[in-house]
mmCIF file of C-alpha atoms in Angstrom:
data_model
loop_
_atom_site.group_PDB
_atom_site.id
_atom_site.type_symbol
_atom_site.label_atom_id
_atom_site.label_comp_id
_atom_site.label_asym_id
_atom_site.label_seq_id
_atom_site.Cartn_x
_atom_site.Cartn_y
_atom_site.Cartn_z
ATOM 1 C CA UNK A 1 123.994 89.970 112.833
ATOM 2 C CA UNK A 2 122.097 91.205 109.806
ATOM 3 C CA UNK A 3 122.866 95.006 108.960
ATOM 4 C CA UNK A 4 119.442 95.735 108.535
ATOM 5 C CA UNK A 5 118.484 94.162 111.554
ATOM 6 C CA UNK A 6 121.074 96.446 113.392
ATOM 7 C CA UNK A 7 119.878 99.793 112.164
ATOM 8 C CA UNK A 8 116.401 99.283 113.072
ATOM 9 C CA UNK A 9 117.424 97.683 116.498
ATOM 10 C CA UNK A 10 119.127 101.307 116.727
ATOM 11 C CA UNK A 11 116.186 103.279 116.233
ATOM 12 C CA UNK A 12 114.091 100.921 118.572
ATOM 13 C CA UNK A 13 116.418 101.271 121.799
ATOM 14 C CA UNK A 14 114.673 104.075 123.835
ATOM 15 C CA UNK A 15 112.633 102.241 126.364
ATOM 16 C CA UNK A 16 109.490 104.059 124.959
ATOM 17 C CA UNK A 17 109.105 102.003 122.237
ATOM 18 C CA UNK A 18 108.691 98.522 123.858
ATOM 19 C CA UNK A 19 110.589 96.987 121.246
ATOM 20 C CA UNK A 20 108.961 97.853 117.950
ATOM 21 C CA UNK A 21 109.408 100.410 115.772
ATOM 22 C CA UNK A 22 106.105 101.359 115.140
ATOM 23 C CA UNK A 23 105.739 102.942 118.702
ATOM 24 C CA UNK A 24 108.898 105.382 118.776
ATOM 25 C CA UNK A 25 107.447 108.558 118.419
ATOM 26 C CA UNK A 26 108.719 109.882 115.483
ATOM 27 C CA UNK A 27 107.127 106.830 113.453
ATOM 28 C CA UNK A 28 103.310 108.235 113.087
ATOM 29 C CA UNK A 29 104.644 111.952 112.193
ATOM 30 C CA UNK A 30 107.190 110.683 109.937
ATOM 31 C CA UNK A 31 106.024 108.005 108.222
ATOM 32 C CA UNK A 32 101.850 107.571 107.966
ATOM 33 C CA UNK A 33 101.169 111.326 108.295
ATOM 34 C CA UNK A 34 99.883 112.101 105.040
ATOM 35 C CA UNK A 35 100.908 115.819 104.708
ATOM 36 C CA UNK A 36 104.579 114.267 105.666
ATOM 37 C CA UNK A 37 103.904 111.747 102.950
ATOM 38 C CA UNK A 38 102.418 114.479 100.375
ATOM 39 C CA UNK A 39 105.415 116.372 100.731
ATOM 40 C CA UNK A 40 108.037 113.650 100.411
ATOM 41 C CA UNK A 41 106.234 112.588 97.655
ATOM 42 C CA UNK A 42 106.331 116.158 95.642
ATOM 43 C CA UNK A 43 110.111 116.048 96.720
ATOM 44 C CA UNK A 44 111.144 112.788 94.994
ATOM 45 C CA UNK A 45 108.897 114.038 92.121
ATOM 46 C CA UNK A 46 110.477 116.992 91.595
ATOM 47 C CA UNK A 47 114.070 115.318 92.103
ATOM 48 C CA UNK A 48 113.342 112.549 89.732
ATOM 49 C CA UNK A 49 110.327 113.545 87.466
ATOM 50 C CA UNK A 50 108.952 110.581 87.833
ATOM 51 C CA UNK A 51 105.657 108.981 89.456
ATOM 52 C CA UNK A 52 106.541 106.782 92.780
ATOM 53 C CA UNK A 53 103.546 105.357 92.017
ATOM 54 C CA UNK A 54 100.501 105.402 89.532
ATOM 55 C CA UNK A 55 97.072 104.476 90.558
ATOM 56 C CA UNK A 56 95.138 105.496 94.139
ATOM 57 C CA UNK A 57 96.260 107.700 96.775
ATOM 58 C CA UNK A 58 96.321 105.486 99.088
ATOM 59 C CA UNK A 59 98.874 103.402 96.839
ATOM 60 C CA UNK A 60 101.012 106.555 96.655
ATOM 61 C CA UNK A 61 100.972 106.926 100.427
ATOM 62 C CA UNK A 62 101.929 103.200 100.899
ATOM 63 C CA UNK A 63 104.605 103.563 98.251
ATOM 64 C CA UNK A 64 105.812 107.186 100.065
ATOM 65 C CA UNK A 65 105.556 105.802 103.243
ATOM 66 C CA UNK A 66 107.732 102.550 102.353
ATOM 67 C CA UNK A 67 110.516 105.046 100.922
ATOM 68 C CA UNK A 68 110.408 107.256 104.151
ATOM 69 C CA UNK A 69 110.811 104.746 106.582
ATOM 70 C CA UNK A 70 113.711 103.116 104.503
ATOM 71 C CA UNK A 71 115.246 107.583 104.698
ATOM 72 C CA UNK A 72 114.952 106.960 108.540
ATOM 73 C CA UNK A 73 116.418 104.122 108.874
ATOM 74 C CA UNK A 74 119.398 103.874 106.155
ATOM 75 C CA UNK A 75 118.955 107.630 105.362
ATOM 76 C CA UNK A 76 120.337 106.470 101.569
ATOM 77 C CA UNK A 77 120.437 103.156 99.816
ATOM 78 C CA UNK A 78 120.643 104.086 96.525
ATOM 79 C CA UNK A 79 119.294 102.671 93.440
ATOM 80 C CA UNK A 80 118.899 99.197 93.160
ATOM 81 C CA UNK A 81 119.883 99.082 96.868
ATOM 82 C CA UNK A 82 116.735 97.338 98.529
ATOM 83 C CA UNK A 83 115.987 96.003 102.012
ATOM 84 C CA UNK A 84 113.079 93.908 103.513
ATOM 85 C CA UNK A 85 110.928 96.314 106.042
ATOM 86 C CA UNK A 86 109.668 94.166 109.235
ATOM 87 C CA UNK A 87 106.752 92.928 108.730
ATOM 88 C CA UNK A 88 105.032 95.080 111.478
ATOM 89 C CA UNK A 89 105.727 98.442 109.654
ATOM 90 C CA UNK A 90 104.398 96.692 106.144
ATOM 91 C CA UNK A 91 101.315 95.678 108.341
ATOM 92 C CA UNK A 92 101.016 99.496 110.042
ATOM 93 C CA UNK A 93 101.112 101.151 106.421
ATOM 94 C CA UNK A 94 98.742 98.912 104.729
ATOM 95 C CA UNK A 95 96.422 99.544 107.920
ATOM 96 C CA UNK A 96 96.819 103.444 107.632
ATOM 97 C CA UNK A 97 96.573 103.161 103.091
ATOM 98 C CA UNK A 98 95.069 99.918 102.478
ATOM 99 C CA UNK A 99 94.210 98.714 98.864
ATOM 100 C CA UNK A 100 90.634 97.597 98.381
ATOM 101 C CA UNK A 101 91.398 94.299 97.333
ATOM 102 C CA UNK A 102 94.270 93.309 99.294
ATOM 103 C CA UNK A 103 96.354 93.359 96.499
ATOM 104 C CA UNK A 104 100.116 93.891 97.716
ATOM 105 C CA UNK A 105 103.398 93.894 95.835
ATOM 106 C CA UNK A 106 105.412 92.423 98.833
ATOM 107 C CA UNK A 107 109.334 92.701 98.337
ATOM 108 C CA UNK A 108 111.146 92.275 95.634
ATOM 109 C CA UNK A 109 115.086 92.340 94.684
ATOM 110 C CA UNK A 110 116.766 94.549 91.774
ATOM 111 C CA UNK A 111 116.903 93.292 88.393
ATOM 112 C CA UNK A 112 120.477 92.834 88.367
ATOM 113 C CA UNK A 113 120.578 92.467 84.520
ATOM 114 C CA UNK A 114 120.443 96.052 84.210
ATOM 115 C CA UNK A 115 124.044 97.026 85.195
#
């Protein structure tokens, strides 16, 4: 089985969650809160000084929220490191931070040319 797959299936096994990983608990607090998502975002910009993202806040949060969920899940890829989220966690943060015109990046791998 996909590793991916696993780690979410991890975080999704406490009966409370009927199987998604949008309903555990911790997924509102930790991941569409926006003073969660203000701070996280202050964090990586102060450990990287660099933007996550430029543009509306709402695009920040999405970016921030993308990011967090990935912490919770892998707690550290690293860079270039990337993973697909489920589609029902792309859905719940483009619901909470939506762009006005739909307009969505959607996955995409590393530029392996860079190494």
């Amino acid at each position: 089985m996909n590793p991916q797959v696993i780690k979410i299936q991890e975080r999704c096994k406490e009966p409370l969650h009927a199987g998604c990983i949008t309903l555990h608990p911790w997924f509102e607090p930790s991941i569409l809160n926006p003073a969660t998502l203000t701070i996280a975002y202050w964090q990586y910009r102060s450990q990287y000084d660099e933007p996550l993202a430029d543009g509306s806040v709402d695009r920040r949060f999405r970016y921030t929220a993308y990011r967090q969920f990935v912490r919770w899940c892998w707690t550290f890829l690293g860079k270039d490191n990337r993973v697909p989220l489920p589609s029902c966690v792309l859905e719940s943060i483009r619901k909470s931070f939506p762009d006005p015109n739909q307009n969505y990046t959607g996955f995409k791998y590393p530029n392996l040319n860079n190494h």
